């Protein structure tokens, strides 16, 4: 028996979401188990199962992420606040070192 | 801080900022043309990190001296980065169509890795700097540097180690890595050229480790990798420490640079120099 | 169910707003047309990285450099997302790159032009990206699921591209005389490729991409949207567009403009644009110089490449 | 080079969502590609990659089933299960009662 991670979605076009995991002998059995445990027979549009052993994972630390976002705010539309002044154009004096 | 100490420390911080600036410029030259799409995106992030670090260091210079350093206004010989980071290795686009070929991705990886290993040792040492703003700044940057080293390590694994079960013994890629390393040694060792008055900065504990200390630590970290990948190593063990077997090429820390730098400086400042007083 | 019925049912399903997923059955014509459309889009993203790339080294400040580098990085990221879709439709990535660099497949007209000044980075970032966003947001409702989902991510990222381009233009427009004239000259030079951007006004009923709902808006409607939104903004900056008859006819609610020379568009897109050879030559050079890396990754020795 | 499906979540506690796929030589390279392609602009908490060849899928063809089945009185959803081919999406259809 091996652990399988279960992903599913209920309507076409949605991204698949992780629902949890099941223990089964193979992929077929894992699909059946996933449906019976997590999904009523006709509720879902698509189910994926994959052996947990086949998953590679990366977990980040919150500190690094907060810093990374602060460091790269130049990538966000909100970083550019200069507006086209309605009454003709006046450039805000913005020193860009 | 005494005038003489501040001047020496100002030059030291400038060498940090310029190292990161020029390393970032050379790395981002590969944006749009790297060997694979996935690597193009990853390597561009590394280049952007370095330029971001340069901005942080220039801001520290402002804090130290009270005057805003506009890096763009300096002449080529006022930059204090090591020559390793200025060397060109990407193909160059020409509007008339005869582009400069000879792009060398092996050198781009090797240079970035050797520089990141140096920067990791430098940052670790500066954690102990007596100037608190610098000690705090470097602590933040270490997280990014860890990722840069990991990225480089992944590439050495892929290009230098044979895949199990594949006939291809990576001969082609190993040969290119070897040539890139041999080309890089003189300038890589040039990273460890001390700035003027280093002894004063060490005495004042503004800079906790000398360039020679960093060289030994850098070689300590590089040696096991050259063993693992069976690739060249620029030093030999004599009485418990490393003796370099390659002549370092110095000058960068005194503002002496190569033609590659004059070209990059010209590109980098060309629009700004159209009107240095304008807001760009 | 006969094959024709199945195709007809597929067409009804698609026209009715249905979504097709990679593991669904598809008529060959749909798969081929979709693949060609996505491949051209992917080609345009990776070729689109080159014009602004001329300015990564020359951006006039560290902030402008970081912003422009991140923008071009996004375009390469978009190319990867789109080539992934095309690969899953059945064409290997190496073959798509090979066809592109050897001129067998096309990329968008605007990337066949040279860049001359820093203002080009502003005009491409703002006006060219604005034109691209209009056609890409029409793709949010494309019938192919992975393409629609990818367009959602691409359009979200493009909002930043537009803002940074606009910011460059606003700075130049509000700057010195040298900066203002640099911007006007760039707008004048880019106006023709911009007017050709959305393609000739093909009647919707003959546009097959519309029939399969790969595309969801006819070409001329997109061009009208572009003029309606951006000509006023250009003029508000105190700048002009080089086509004297560009004016909105309030009664008809449509913009008048000098009809582009569509034969020129075909010439440009088939490789004889002002910078086509230079752009393709550089893409081929960098692609071939990286072959050893790809071979090391896939374990093929160079001989077999 | 193999296709890897990418899942990620942006905060602890959320389910991981499918973002798309990358093409890489191994799991570690796929993680790096996934982060740079899909997550370079967002603060994320965790990312999984899994080789497409390891995924078993069950799909209801609900929407088109509904249309086709409308004419027949007996409504029987059909399920397709298959292993996703590692490179493209070549799927063998297996109807499950």
XYZ file of C-alpha atoms in Angstrom:
779
model
C 0.000 0.000 0.000
C 1.325 3.432 -0.950
C 0.134 6.974 -0.331
C -1.368 8.827 -3.301
C -2.071 12.563 -3.354
C -5.522 13.452 -4.742
C -6.395 16.499 -6.873
C -9.775 17.277 -8.410
C -11.968 19.929 -9.927
C -15.706 20.158 -10.265
C -16.057 22.181 -13.458
C -14.089 22.424 -16.675
C -11.807 25.435 -16.815
C -11.145 25.505 -13.038
C -7.649 24.603 -11.780
C -7.382 21.227 -10.019
C -7.154 21.498 -6.196
C -5.457 19.174 -3.720
C -8.074 17.371 -1.623
C -5.910 15.058 0.476
C -4.395 11.601 0.095
C -5.413 7.951 0.019
C -3.558 4.668 0.553
C -3.878 2.200 -2.346
C -2.033 -0.522 -4.219
C -1.989 1.299 -7.577
C -3.267 4.271 -9.517
C -6.556 2.677 -10.543
C -7.413 1.718 -6.982
C -6.313 5.144 -5.760
C -8.750 6.799 -8.193
C -11.596 4.656 -6.911
C -10.652 5.371 -3.306
C -10.358 9.097 -4.038
C -13.816 9.203 -5.593
C -15.450 7.307 -2.786
C -13.711 9.240 0.010
C -13.618 12.762 -1.371
C -16.138 13.013 -4.220
C -19.751 11.986 -4.770
C -19.987 9.961 -8.004
C -21.199 12.699 -10.338
C -19.892 15.771 -8.538
C -16.454 16.100 -10.080
C -15.268 16.764 -13.636
C -11.701 15.453 -13.264
C -9.581 13.665 -10.649
C -5.805 13.164 -10.607
C -3.923 10.849 -8.290
C -0.163 10.591 -8.041
C 2.125 8.574 -5.831
C 3.426 10.689 -2.963
C 6.912 9.313 -3.667
C 6.802 10.989 -7.083
C 6.221 14.467 -5.659
C 9.140 16.902 -5.338
C 8.419 19.691 -2.902
C 9.903 23.105 -2.044
C 8.780 24.995 1.068
C 9.779 28.632 1.495
C 10.272 30.645 4.661
C 7.973 33.550 5.200
C 10.807 35.975 5.954
C 12.499 35.348 2.622
C 9.224 35.717 0.745
C 8.361 39.011 2.427
C 11.824 40.332 1.530
C 11.632 38.989 -2.008
C 8.327 40.807 -2.549
C 9.733 44.032 -1.109
C 12.799 43.735 -3.311
C 10.767 43.219 -6.487
C 7.934 45.712 -6.038
C 9.190 47.337 -9.226
C 7.325 44.500 -10.969
C 3.892 45.537 -9.803
C 1.583 47.948 -11.669
C 0.954 49.751 -8.361
C 4.637 50.789 -8.331
C 3.882 53.247 -11.122
C 1.707 55.913 -9.529
C 2.416 58.718 -12.019
C -0.914 59.649 -13.522
C -1.809 61.414 -16.750
C -2.995 64.672 -15.205
C -6.399 65.479 -16.692
C -5.625 69.175 -17.156
C -2.656 68.764 -19.495
C 0.508 66.988 -18.565
C 2.719 67.835 -15.568
C 5.475 65.351 -14.666
C 5.829 64.700 -10.940
C 9.482 65.322 -9.999
C 10.496 61.740 -9.238
C 14.235 61.285 -8.733
C 15.079 57.845 -10.110
C 18.596 57.128 -8.943
C 34.123 58.057 12.222
C 37.513 59.686 11.445
C 37.868 61.212 7.983
C 40.610 58.820 6.885
C 38.603 55.795 8.063
C 35.420 57.019 6.375
C 37.231 57.575 3.066
C 38.704 54.064 3.164
C 35.338 52.560 4.158
C 33.606 54.587 1.410
C 35.945 53.028 -1.193
C 35.282 49.576 0.282
C 31.477 49.975 0.113
C 31.843 51.310 -3.437
C 33.759 48.136 -4.409
C 30.863 46.073 -3.000
C 28.231 48.084 -4.850
C 30.154 48.080 -8.148
C 30.809 44.292 -7.918
C 27.060 43.653 -7.608
C 26.141 46.267 -10.236
C 28.447 44.956 -12.945
C 27.766 41.274 -12.106
C 24.045 42.046 -12.424
C 24.502 43.848 -15.756
C 26.465 40.950 -17.257
C 23.961 38.348 -15.987
C 20.937 40.249 -17.387
C 22.598 40.372 -20.815
C 21.399 36.785 -21.186
C 17.739 37.761 -20.666
C 15.896 36.783 -23.832
C 18.701 34.603 -25.272
C 19.688 31.991 -22.669
C 20.003 28.335 -23.850
C 16.559 27.293 -22.553
C 13.414 29.311 -21.813
C 13.218 28.008 -18.243
C 16.839 28.974 -17.535
C 16.371 32.367 -19.222
C 13.759 33.279 -16.612
C 15.741 31.856 -13.661
C 19.067 33.473 -14.622
C 17.385 36.849 -15.186
C 16.119 36.785 -11.605
C 19.668 36.241 -10.386
C 20.895 39.243 -12.391
C 18.048 41.386 -11.045
C 18.925 40.347 -7.466
C 22.491 41.582 -7.979
C 21.381 44.939 -9.374
C 18.944 45.206 -6.452
C 21.848 44.593 -4.043
C 23.879 47.297 -5.805
C 21.049 49.781 -5.208
C 20.987 48.827 -1.532
C 24.768 49.377 -1.232
C 24.596 52.761 -3.003
C 21.903 53.746 -0.512
C 24.300 52.720 2.321
C 26.933 54.999 0.792
C 24.444 57.836 1.093
C 23.869 56.929 4.742
C 27.635 56.847 5.404
C 28.587 60.088 3.658
C 25.329 62.034 3.620
C 25.767 62.601 -0.123
C 23.773 60.710 -2.774
C 26.233 58.827 -5.007
C 24.947 58.968 -8.601
C 26.869 55.977 -9.934
C 26.102 57.127 -13.519
C 28.111 60.313 -13.228
C 31.416 58.478 -12.638
C 34.096 57.899 -15.235
C 35.072 54.289 -16.084
C 38.196 54.418 -13.886
C 36.180 55.500 -10.834
C 34.523 52.083 -10.617
C 36.100 49.644 -8.131
C 34.628 46.280 -9.142
C 36.877 43.302 -9.753
C 37.598 42.613 -13.437
C 36.023 39.136 -13.222
C 32.500 40.589 -13.241
C 33.065 42.941 -16.193
C 34.218 40.309 -18.721
C 31.773 40.019 -21.640
C 30.531 36.522 -22.555
C 27.095 36.983 -24.174
C 26.587 37.288 -27.956
C 26.133 40.920 -28.972
C 23.319 42.244 -31.241
C 24.275 44.733 -33.978
C 21.596 46.741 -35.805
C 23.338 46.131 -39.155
C 23.026 42.382 -38.684
C 26.617 41.234 -38.254
C 26.219 40.256 -34.622
C 29.210 39.428 -32.416
C 29.069 35.645 -31.993
C 31.010 33.689 -29.369
C 28.450 33.642 -26.578
C 29.843 31.391 -23.832
C 27.186 30.058 -21.446
C 29.759 27.892 -19.667
C 31.693 31.042 -18.746
C 28.496 32.818 -17.691
C 27.715 29.977 -15.239
C 31.281 29.552 -14.013
C 31.810 33.282 -13.500
C 28.488 33.654 -11.668
C 29.260 30.673 -9.420
C 32.815 31.717 -8.553
C 31.546 35.233 -7.829
C 28.581 34.003 -5.742
C 30.896 31.783 -3.684
C 33.149 34.810 -3.059
C 30.159 37.015 -2.237
C 28.785 34.393 0.181
C 32.084 34.416 2.125
C 32.271 38.202 2.024
C 28.680 38.563 3.286
C 29.264 36.036 6.083
C 32.315 37.993 7.230
C 30.496 41.361 7.035
C 27.807 40.054 9.391
C 30.372 40.967 12.038
C 31.012 44.509 10.763
C 31.143 47.196 13.434
C 29.027 49.440 11.209
C 25.533 48.273 12.072
C 23.733 49.390 8.872
C 26.100 47.204 6.815
C 25.807 44.190 9.131
C 21.996 44.336 8.895
C 21.975 44.832 5.140
C 24.184 41.829 4.416
C 22.107 39.576 6.648
C 19.118 40.219 4.389
C 21.093 39.557 1.205
C 22.402 36.187 2.343
C 19.086 34.508 1.612
C 19.287 35.419 -2.060
C 22.932 34.392 -2.281
C 22.030 30.940 -0.925
C 19.623 30.512 -3.842
C 22.257 31.700 -6.363
C 24.711 29.064 -5.113
C 22.018 26.386 -5.298
C 21.266 27.398 -8.890
C 24.958 27.148 -9.819
C 25.329 23.801 -8.063
C 22.372 22.363 -10.040
C 24.047 23.404 -13.277
C 27.408 21.858 -12.359
C 25.600 18.611 -11.518
C 23.869 18.618 -14.918
C 26.833 19.622 -17.054
C 29.722 17.923 -15.274
C 28.335 14.655 -13.905
C 27.440 11.785 -16.304
C 23.754 10.729 -16.150
C 23.332 7.131 -15.024
C 22.421 4.907 -17.898
C 23.271 7.396 -20.616
C 26.153 6.727 -22.958
C 26.849 10.457 -23.229
C 29.619 11.129 -20.716
C 29.099 14.897 -20.853
C 32.476 15.226 -22.626
C 31.367 18.275 -24.574
C 29.953 20.161 -21.604
C 32.802 19.091 -19.282
C 35.330 20.413 -21.773
C 33.586 23.756 -21.934
C 33.385 24.036 -18.144
C 37.089 23.226 -17.858
C 38.054 25.892 -20.412
C 35.747 28.417 -18.716
C 37.357 27.745 -15.317
C 40.883 28.086 -16.712
C 39.913 31.349 -18.420
C 38.328 32.656 -15.195
C 41.118 31.846 -12.675
C 43.297 34.955 -13.013
C 40.337 37.305 -12.640
C 38.590 35.123 -10.045
C 41.720 35.378 -7.899
C 41.602 39.111 -8.681
C 38.403 39.235 -6.590
C 40.719 39.022 -3.578
C 42.727 42.148 -4.409
C 42.408 44.272 -1.248
C 41.044 47.825 -1.451
C 43.409 50.609 -0.352
C 43.854 50.855 3.470
C 42.308 47.442 4.080
C 44.439 47.049 7.240
C 42.900 50.237 8.704
C 39.356 48.928 8.020
C 40.177 45.565 9.618
C 41.704 47.293 12.669
C 38.531 49.376 13.038
C 36.491 46.124 12.688
C 34.475 47.744 9.889
C 35.672 44.902 7.679
C 36.135 41.797 9.885
C 38.132 39.671 7.397
C 41.028 40.521 5.087
C 40.841 39.672 1.389
C 43.451 36.946 2.032
C 41.217 35.409 4.749
C 38.345 35.295 2.241
C 40.629 33.715 -0.375
C 41.460 30.802 1.950
C 37.777 30.290 2.848
C 36.774 30.508 -0.830
C 39.345 27.859 -1.776
C 38.202 25.682 1.162
C 34.646 25.676 -0.301
C 35.773 25.329 -3.918
C 38.132 22.381 -3.389
C 35.536 19.669 -2.567
C 33.551 20.755 -5.648
C 36.545 20.467 -7.955
C 37.087 16.979 -6.490
C 33.425 16.005 -6.939
C 33.327 17.234 -10.543
C 36.996 16.390 -11.325
C 37.488 19.931 -12.639
C 40.524 22.271 -12.359
C 41.484 23.964 -9.069
C 43.823 27.016 -8.903
C 45.771 26.185 -5.745
C 47.717 23.504 -3.898
C 47.886 22.606 -0.192
C 51.199 23.702 1.424
C 51.735 23.464 5.216
C 48.061 23.639 6.053
C 46.986 26.491 3.756
C 46.357 27.111 0.081
C 49.012 28.452 -2.288
C 47.540 29.717 -5.543
C 49.135 28.193 -8.652
C 47.764 30.836 -11.025
C 48.935 34.455 -11.248
C 45.977 36.705 -10.130
C 45.125 39.596 -12.413
C 44.651 42.710 -10.252
C 43.675 46.333 -10.934
C 39.890 46.481 -10.569
C 40.017 47.627 -6.920
C 42.255 50.532 -8.068
C 39.934 51.443 -10.971
C 41.982 49.765 -13.708
C 39.732 47.819 -16.084
C 39.579 46.054 -19.477
C 38.120 47.106 -22.830
C 35.030 45.014 -21.993
C 34.333 47.460 -19.173
C 34.807 50.604 -21.272
C 32.259 49.168 -23.754
C 29.772 48.239 -20.993
C 30.233 51.612 -19.274
C 29.568 53.363 -22.595
C 26.362 51.344 -23.133
C 25.228 51.685 -19.526
C 25.500 55.466 -19.420
C 24.734 56.309 -23.070
C 21.114 57.466 -22.592
C 21.862 59.182 -19.247
C 24.720 61.147 -20.793
C 22.379 62.581 -23.444
C 21.166 64.851 -20.642
C 22.526 64.100 -17.149
C 20.366 66.878 -15.656
C 17.095 65.399 -16.951
C 14.770 63.050 -15.080
C 14.869 59.727 -16.849
C -22.100 9.143 -34.851
C -20.427 9.907 -38.177
C -17.313 11.978 -38.238
C -19.108 14.976 -39.723
C -21.731 14.879 -36.976
C -18.995 14.702 -34.381
C -17.224 17.740 -35.878
C -20.549 19.565 -36.083
C -21.317 18.716 -32.457
C -17.854 19.922 -31.499
C -18.449 23.217 -33.336
C -21.801 23.710 -31.604
C -20.220 22.936 -28.246
C -17.398 25.417 -28.875
C -19.670 28.155 -30.256
C -21.951 27.628 -27.278
C -19.095 28.641 -24.992
C -17.844 25.135 -24.156
C -14.225 24.604 -23.056
C -11.954 22.019 -24.680
C -9.317 20.311 -22.528
C -6.052 18.638 -23.751
C -7.346 15.098 -23.187
C -10.575 15.727 -25.193
C -11.145 14.574 -28.735
C -10.634 17.404 -31.245
C -11.265 17.645 -34.993
C -7.919 17.740 -36.807
C -8.706 21.163 -38.285
C -9.309 22.585 -34.800
C -6.072 21.095 -33.430
C -4.017 22.304 -36.425
C -5.488 25.812 -36.445
C -5.141 26.142 -32.670
C -1.548 24.863 -32.765
C -0.584 27.328 -35.520
C -2.251 30.208 -33.632
C -0.570 29.368 -30.302
C 2.791 28.724 -32.010
C 2.691 32.155 -33.722
C 1.781 33.714 -30.370
C 4.693 31.903 -28.658
C 7.072 32.902 -31.480
C 5.949 36.524 -31.074
C 6.633 36.445 -27.327
C 10.200 35.083 -27.691
C 10.980 37.361 -30.670
C 9.262 40.203 -28.786
C 12.014 39.958 -26.168
C 14.661 41.179 -28.632
C 13.733 44.784 -29.554
C 13.559 46.056 -25.957
C 16.514 43.847 -25.029
C 18.724 46.389 -26.894
C 17.941 48.744 -23.954
C 18.543 46.431 -20.961
C 22.174 47.625 -20.907
C 21.328 51.249 -21.704
C 18.366 51.980 -19.445
C 19.091 55.451 -17.981
C 18.728 54.481 -14.286
C 18.921 51.373 -12.099
C 15.165 51.391 -11.579
C 14.441 51.624 -15.306
C 16.912 48.796 -15.935
C 15.339 46.510 -13.297
C 11.835 47.237 -14.590
C 12.744 46.645 -18.246
C 14.675 43.455 -17.413
C 11.701 42.098 -15.403
C 9.372 42.943 -18.297
C 11.459 41.087 -20.886
C 11.846 38.209 -18.432
C 8.022 38.042 -18.305
C 7.886 37.816 -22.100
C 10.264 34.851 -22.043
C 8.097 33.336 -19.295
C 5.017 33.841 -21.491
C 6.830 32.200 -24.404
C 7.511 29.166 -22.165
C 3.842 28.948 -21.110
C 2.676 29.161 -24.743
C 5.250 26.713 -26.147
C 4.103 24.285 -23.397
C 0.538 24.519 -24.723
C 1.716 23.974 -28.299
C 3.943 21.045 -27.231
C 0.968 19.351 -25.556
C -0.957 19.804 -28.830
C 1.690 17.655 -30.483
C 4.607 19.739 -31.873
C 7.995 19.371 -30.118
C 9.616 22.568 -28.879
C 12.880 21.989 -30.781
C 10.921 21.717 -34.044
C 9.055 24.959 -33.297
C 12.355 26.770 -32.615
C 13.904 25.247 -35.710
C 10.961 26.360 -37.866
C 11.117 29.868 -36.333
C 14.842 30.537 -36.783
C 14.725 29.161 -40.334
C 11.824 31.417 -41.290
C 9.328 28.592 -41.782
C 6.910 30.021 -39.203
C 5.947 33.610 -38.489
C 6.032 36.096 -35.643
C 4.210 39.348 -35.075
C 4.851 42.305 -37.424
C 5.905 44.797 -34.726
C 8.990 42.751 -33.793
C 10.404 43.040 -37.323
C 11.323 46.692 -36.676
C 14.544 48.221 -35.273
C 14.692 50.279 -32.084
C 16.543 53.610 -32.353
C 16.206 55.465 -29.035
C 15.250 54.986 -25.381
C 11.799 56.386 -26.310
C 11.254 53.157 -28.298
C 11.325 51.250 -24.984
C 8.553 53.580 -23.800
C 6.444 53.321 -26.967
C 6.821 49.522 -27.180
C 6.090 49.128 -23.451
C 3.041 51.375 -23.624
C 1.424 51.440 -27.092
C 2.625 48.136 -28.577
C 1.775 46.303 -25.336
C -1.567 48.121 -25.214
C -2.399 46.766 -28.674
C -1.245 43.291 -27.585
C -3.335 43.390 -24.397
C -6.476 44.127 -26.421
C -6.044 41.001 -28.543
C -4.888 38.953 -25.556
C -7.832 39.909 -23.377
C -10.066 38.783 -26.244
C -8.323 35.401 -25.818
C -9.532 35.117 -22.213
C -12.691 33.541 -23.656
C -10.905 31.298 -26.180
C -12.374 27.810 -26.464
C -9.182 25.964 -25.493
C -8.958 25.637 -21.675
C -5.177 25.735 -21.133
C -4.888 28.754 -23.484
C -7.624 30.687 -21.657
C -6.055 29.927 -18.261
C -2.613 30.941 -19.504
C -4.029 34.175 -20.945
C -5.449 34.982 -17.513
C -1.911 34.846 -16.070
C -0.375 36.645 -19.074
C -2.899 39.516 -19.004
C -2.354 39.925 -15.249
C 1.403 40.245 -15.835
C 0.974 42.519 -18.884
C -0.741 45.178 -16.736
C 2.700 45.920 -15.252
C 4.235 46.096 -18.724
C 1.752 48.711 -19.845
C 2.244 50.820 -16.685
C 6.033 50.868 -16.946
C 5.909 51.810 -20.639
C 3.412 54.561 -19.949
C 5.622 55.817 -17.099
C 8.611 56.119 -19.444
C 6.485 58.071 -21.967
C 5.000 60.328 -19.269
C 8.523 61.100 -17.997
C 9.782 61.912 -21.502
C 6.664 63.935 -22.377
C 7.124 66.013 -19.214
C 10.886 66.284 -19.577
C 13.354 68.376 -21.576
C 12.900 69.383 -25.210
C 15.348 66.617 -26.181
C 13.189 64.040 -24.360
C 9.902 65.299 -25.808
C 11.165 65.277 -29.395
C 12.711 61.833 -28.837
C 9.272 60.539 -27.801
C 7.410 62.218 -30.692
C 9.907 60.802 -33.205
C 9.389 57.300 -31.742
C 5.570 57.600 -31.912
C 5.830 58.751 -35.531
C 8.083 55.809 -36.427
C 5.978 53.173 -34.613
C 2.589 54.410 -35.847
C 2.541 52.349 -39.058
C 3.352 48.985 -37.396
C 0.845 49.863 -34.645
C -1.928 50.422 -37.177
C -1.115 47.071 -38.804
C -0.893 45.301 -35.437
C -4.390 43.785 -35.380
C -4.272 42.757 -39.025
C -6.445 43.540 -42.031
C -10.227 43.959 -41.494
C -11.182 40.402 -42.527
C -14.973 39.941 -42.578
C -15.791 37.858 -39.430
C -17.671 35.149 -41.323
C -14.553 34.218 -43.303
C -12.225 34.292 -40.285
C -11.803 30.604 -39.369
C -10.111 31.376 -36.044
C -13.294 33.173 -35.060
C -15.431 30.250 -36.258
C -13.655 27.858 -33.870
C -13.695 30.542 -31.170
C -9.919 30.424 -30.972
C -10.129 34.192 -31.482
C -13.143 36.041 -30.093
C -12.992 39.516 -31.697
C -12.584 40.567 -35.339
C -9.442 42.483 -36.252
C -10.992 45.840 -37.004
C -12.925 45.933 -33.752
C -9.622 45.553 -31.855
C -8.045 48.379 -33.875
C -10.990 50.663 -33.155
C -10.653 49.898 -29.434
C -6.946 50.757 -29.604
C -7.570 54.103 -31.310
C -10.467 54.940 -29.031
C -8.421 54.431 -25.896
C -4.935 55.629 -26.792
C -5.164 58.457 -29.360
C -6.795 60.742 -26.755
C -4.067 59.851 -24.224
C -1.283 60.603 -26.744
C -2.872 63.957 -27.546
C -3.402 64.675 -23.851
C 0.369 64.397 -23.447
C 0.655 67.214 -25.963
C 1.918 64.854 -28.674
C 0.512 64.023 -32.113
C -0.103 60.944 -34.233
C 1.480 61.140 -37.710
C -1.727 60.179 -39.615
C -3.536 63.504 -40.281
C -6.951 61.963 -40.806
C -7.061 60.048 -37.478
C -10.266 61.445 -35.992
C -13.328 59.951 -34.345
C -16.513 60.357 -36.350
C -18.930 60.961 -33.472
C -22.008 60.028 -35.535
C -20.654 56.626 -36.628
C -18.758 56.167 -33.356
C -15.783 54.949 -35.379
C -12.287 56.288 -35.910
C -11.220 57.285 -39.398
C -7.630 56.406 -40.347
C -5.521 56.032 -43.473
C -5.833 52.400 -44.553
C -2.475 50.669 -44.011
C -0.768 49.073 -47.021
C -1.632 45.474 -46.177
C 0.729 44.086 -48.828
C 3.501 45.665 -46.766
C 2.255 43.820 -43.678
C 2.523 40.476 -45.522
C 6.020 41.403 -46.704
C 7.088 42.267 -43.152
C 5.561 39.158 -41.539
C 7.075 36.901 -44.184
C 10.534 38.154 -43.261
C 11.393 41.279 -45.226
C 10.648 43.851 -42.552
C 13.241 46.561 -41.729
C 14.908 44.374 -39.041
C 13.534 40.876 -39.813
C 16.870 39.429 -40.960
C 18.782 40.980 -38.039
C 16.264 39.758 -35.420
C 16.031 36.226 -36.850
C 19.797 36.086 -37.359
C 20.395 36.913 -33.703
C 17.745 34.445 -32.484
C 19.358 31.705 -34.639
C 22.873 32.637 -33.418
C 21.965 32.505 -29.713
C 19.870 29.345 -30.257
C 22.684 27.490 -32.026
C 25.319 28.661 -29.534
C 23.201 27.122 -26.748
C 22.715 23.742 -28.460
C 25.473 22.047 -26.422
C 23.631 22.975 -23.212
C 20.325 21.483 -24.382
C 22.132 18.362 -25.553
C 23.858 17.949 -22.190
C 20.423 18.228 -20.530
C 18.777 15.675 -22.792
C 21.806 13.370 -22.878
C 22.041 13.414 -26.684
C 25.538 13.743 -28.012
C 26.097 16.546 -30.506
C 26.435 14.134 -33.397
C 22.854 13.021 -32.981
C 21.472 16.554 -32.465
C 13.207 16.182 -20.820
C 9.822 15.325 -19.262
C 6.647 17.250 -18.484
C 6.047 18.011 -14.793
C 2.714 19.274 -13.463
C 3.058 22.210 -11.032
C 0.929 22.785 -7.886
C 1.402 25.575 -5.350
C -0.193 27.441 -2.510
C 0.400 31.003 -1.397
C -0.518 30.701 2.284
C -0.432 27.877 4.806
C -3.757 26.096 5.115
C -4.895 26.747 1.533
C -5.190 23.709 -0.784
C -2.425 23.480 -3.381
C -3.711 24.496 -6.822
C -2.595 23.315 -10.248
C -0.792 26.161 -12.063
C 0.413 24.491 -15.257
C 3.397 22.447 -16.328
C 7.118 22.776 -17.023
C 9.561 20.661 -19.010
C 12.661 19.581 -17.116
C 15.254 16.837 -16.703
C 14.397 15.988 -13.075
C 12.300 16.962 -10.085
C 14.768 19.474 -8.700
C 15.145 21.271 -12.030
C 11.365 21.196 -12.419
C 10.975 22.882 -9.011
C 13.386 25.627 -10.030
C 11.638 26.124 -13.366
C 8.229 26.111 -11.640
C 9.339 28.827 -9.190
C 10.831 31.048 -11.871
C 8.032 30.600 -14.412
C 4.938 30.539 -12.179
C 5.963 31.986 -8.803
C 8.593 34.649 -9.387
C 6.079 37.434 -8.755
C 4.137 35.968 -5.829
C 4.990 35.187 -2.212
C 4.280 31.464 -2.090
C 4.445 28.990 0.777
C 4.845 25.627 -0.939
C 5.245 24.225 -4.468
C 4.957 20.608 -5.688
C 6.034 19.219 -9.012
C 5.174 15.756 -10.193
C 6.065 13.937 -13.375
C 3.064 13.893 -15.702
C 3.770 10.242 -16.492
C 3.043 9.374 -12.839
C -0.457 10.845 -12.878
C -3.566 8.677 -13.217
C -6.647 10.598 -14.239
C -10.385 9.997 -14.109
C -12.536 12.351 -16.181
C -16.290 12.630 -16.456
C -17.333 13.925 -19.781
C -20.281 15.502 -18.053
C -21.149 18.453 -20.183
C -21.044 16.665 -23.482
C -22.523 13.565 -21.872
C -25.532 15.610 -20.870
C -26.086 16.728 -24.441
C -25.590 13.317 -26.004
C -27.589 11.536 -23.353
C -30.481 13.972 -23.566
C -32.058 11.938 -26.336
C -31.831 8.596 -24.480
C -33.965 7.994 -21.461
C -31.259 6.194 -19.502
C -28.527 8.566 -18.318
C -25.178 6.846 -17.688
C -22.124 9.016 -17.008
C -19.044 7.496 -18.573
C -15.634 7.814 -16.980
C -12.324 7.696 -18.699
C -9.325 6.658 -16.664
C -5.833 6.699 -18.047
C -2.212 7.331 -17.267
C -1.153 10.647 -18.765
C 1.586 10.136 -21.314
C 4.804 11.701 -20.106
C 5.345 14.060 -23.024
C 2.042 14.904 -24.675
C -1.571 14.062 -23.835
C -2.061 10.754 -25.652
C -4.871 9.141 -23.620
C -6.255 5.635 -23.817
C -9.984 5.623 -23.110
C -11.254 3.053 -20.602
C -14.914 3.246 -19.746
C -15.702 2.399 -16.160
C -19.201 1.483 -15.044
